[in-house]
Short mmCIF file of C-alpha atoms in Angstrom, two decimals:
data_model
loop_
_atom_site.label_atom_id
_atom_site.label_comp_id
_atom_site.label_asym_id
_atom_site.label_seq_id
_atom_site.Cartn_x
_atom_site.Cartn_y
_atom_site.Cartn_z
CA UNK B 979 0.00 0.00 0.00
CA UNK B 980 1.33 3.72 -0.98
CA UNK B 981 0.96 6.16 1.83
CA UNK B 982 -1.04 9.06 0.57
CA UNK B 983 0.92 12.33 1.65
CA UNK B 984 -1.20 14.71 3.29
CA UNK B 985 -0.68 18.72 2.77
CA UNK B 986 -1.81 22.12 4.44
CA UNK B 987 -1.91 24.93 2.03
CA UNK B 988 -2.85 28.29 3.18
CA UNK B 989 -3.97 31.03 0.81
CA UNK B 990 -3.69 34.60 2.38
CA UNK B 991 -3.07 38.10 1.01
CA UNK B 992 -6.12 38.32 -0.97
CA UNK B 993 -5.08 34.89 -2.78
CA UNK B 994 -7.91 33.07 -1.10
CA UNK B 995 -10.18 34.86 -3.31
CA UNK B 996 -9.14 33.07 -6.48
CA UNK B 997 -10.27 29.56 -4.25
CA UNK B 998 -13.88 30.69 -3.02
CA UNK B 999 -12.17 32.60 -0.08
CA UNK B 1000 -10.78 29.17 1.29
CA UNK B 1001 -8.04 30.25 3.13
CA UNK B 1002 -6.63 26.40 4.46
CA UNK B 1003 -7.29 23.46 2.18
CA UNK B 1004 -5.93 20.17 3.83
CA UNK B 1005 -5.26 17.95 0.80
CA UNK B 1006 -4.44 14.06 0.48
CA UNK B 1007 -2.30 14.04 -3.07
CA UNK B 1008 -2.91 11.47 -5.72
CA UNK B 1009 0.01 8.61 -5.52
CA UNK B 1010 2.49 9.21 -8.38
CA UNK B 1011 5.53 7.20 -9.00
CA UNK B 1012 7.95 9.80 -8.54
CA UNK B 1013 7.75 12.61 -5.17
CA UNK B 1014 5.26 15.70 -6.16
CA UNK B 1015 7.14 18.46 -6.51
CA UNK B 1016 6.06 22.12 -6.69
CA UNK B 1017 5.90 22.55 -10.13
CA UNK B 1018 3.62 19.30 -10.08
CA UNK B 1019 2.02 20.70 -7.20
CA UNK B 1020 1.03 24.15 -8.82
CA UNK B 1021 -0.67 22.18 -11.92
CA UNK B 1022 -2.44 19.87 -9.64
CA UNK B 1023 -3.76 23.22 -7.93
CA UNK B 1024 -4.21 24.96 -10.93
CA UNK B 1025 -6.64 22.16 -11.59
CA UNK B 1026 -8.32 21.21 -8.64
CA UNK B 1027 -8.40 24.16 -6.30
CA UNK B 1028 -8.35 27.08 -8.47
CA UNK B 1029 -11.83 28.11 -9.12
CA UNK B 1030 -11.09 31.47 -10.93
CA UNK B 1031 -8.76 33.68 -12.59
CA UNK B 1032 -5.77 31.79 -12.74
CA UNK B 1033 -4.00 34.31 -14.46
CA UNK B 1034 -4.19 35.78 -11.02
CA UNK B 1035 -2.20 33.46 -9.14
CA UNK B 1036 -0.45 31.12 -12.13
CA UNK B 1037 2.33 32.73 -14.67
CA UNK B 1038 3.64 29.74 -16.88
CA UNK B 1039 4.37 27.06 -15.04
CA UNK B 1040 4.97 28.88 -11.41
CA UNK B 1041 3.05 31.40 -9.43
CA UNK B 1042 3.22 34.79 -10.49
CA UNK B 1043 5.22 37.60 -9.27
CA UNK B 1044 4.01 38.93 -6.60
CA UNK B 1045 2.83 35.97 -4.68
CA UNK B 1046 5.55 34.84 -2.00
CA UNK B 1047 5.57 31.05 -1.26
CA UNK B 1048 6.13 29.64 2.27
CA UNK B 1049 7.44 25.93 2.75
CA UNK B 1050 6.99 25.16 6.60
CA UNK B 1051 7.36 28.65 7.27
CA UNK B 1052 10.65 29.24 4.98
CA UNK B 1053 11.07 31.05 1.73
CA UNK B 1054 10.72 28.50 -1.10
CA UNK B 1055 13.86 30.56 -2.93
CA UNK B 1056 15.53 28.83 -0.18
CA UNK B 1057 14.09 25.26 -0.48
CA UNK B 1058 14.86 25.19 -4.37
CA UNK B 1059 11.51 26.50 -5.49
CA UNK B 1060 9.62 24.64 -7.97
CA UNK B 1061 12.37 21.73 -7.99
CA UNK B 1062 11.35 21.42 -4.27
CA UNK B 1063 10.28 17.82 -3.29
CA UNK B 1064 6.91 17.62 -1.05
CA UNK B 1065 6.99 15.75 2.33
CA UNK B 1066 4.61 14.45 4.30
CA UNK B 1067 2.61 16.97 6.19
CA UNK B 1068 4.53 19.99 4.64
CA UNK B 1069 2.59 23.22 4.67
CA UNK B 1070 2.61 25.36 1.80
CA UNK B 1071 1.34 29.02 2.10
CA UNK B 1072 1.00 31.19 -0.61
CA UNK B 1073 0.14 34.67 0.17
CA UNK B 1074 -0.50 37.39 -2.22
CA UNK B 1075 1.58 41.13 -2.16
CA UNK B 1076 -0.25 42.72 -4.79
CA UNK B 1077 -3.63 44.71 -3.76
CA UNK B 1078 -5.90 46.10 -5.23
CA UNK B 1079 -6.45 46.43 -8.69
#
């Protein structure tokens, strides 16, 4: 049996408004043969969580600019960004610099 890897992301700044104002989504990730990274992470959001404008919080294949990205509490820039590998029970927050607009 695969464990399924449970994940906290947390959407503040204004960024829970592009996810029906959800603000903490605790989320069991599909098994996959090789470790979800970011990058696999941000499509699988893109595509499951995401309910709107996705412009707003996707650019390419990462999040936009503009949008600073917490791994356990440390800057992803850090943690190798979109290369990182997920752990179990990692928590993810993405909160949102830009207002208005």
């Amino acid at each position: 049996s695969t464990i399924s890897v449970v994940h906290c992301f947390c959407f503040r700044g204004g960024a829970e408004l592009l996810f029906d104002g959800v603000k903490k989504h605790q989320v069991t990730l599909p098994c996959q043969p090789e470790p979800w990274d970011i990058r696999n992470l941000l499509k699988w959001i893109k595509q499951n969580l995401l309910k709107e404008r996705p412009e707003l919080f996707m650019q390419g294949e990462s999040v936009r600019p503009g949008i600073l990205v917490l791994i356990n509490e440390a800057d992803w820039e850090l943690m190798g960004e979109l290369d990182y590998k997920l752990q179990d029970q990692d928590n993810v927050l993405f909160i949102s610099t830009l207002h208005g607009g």
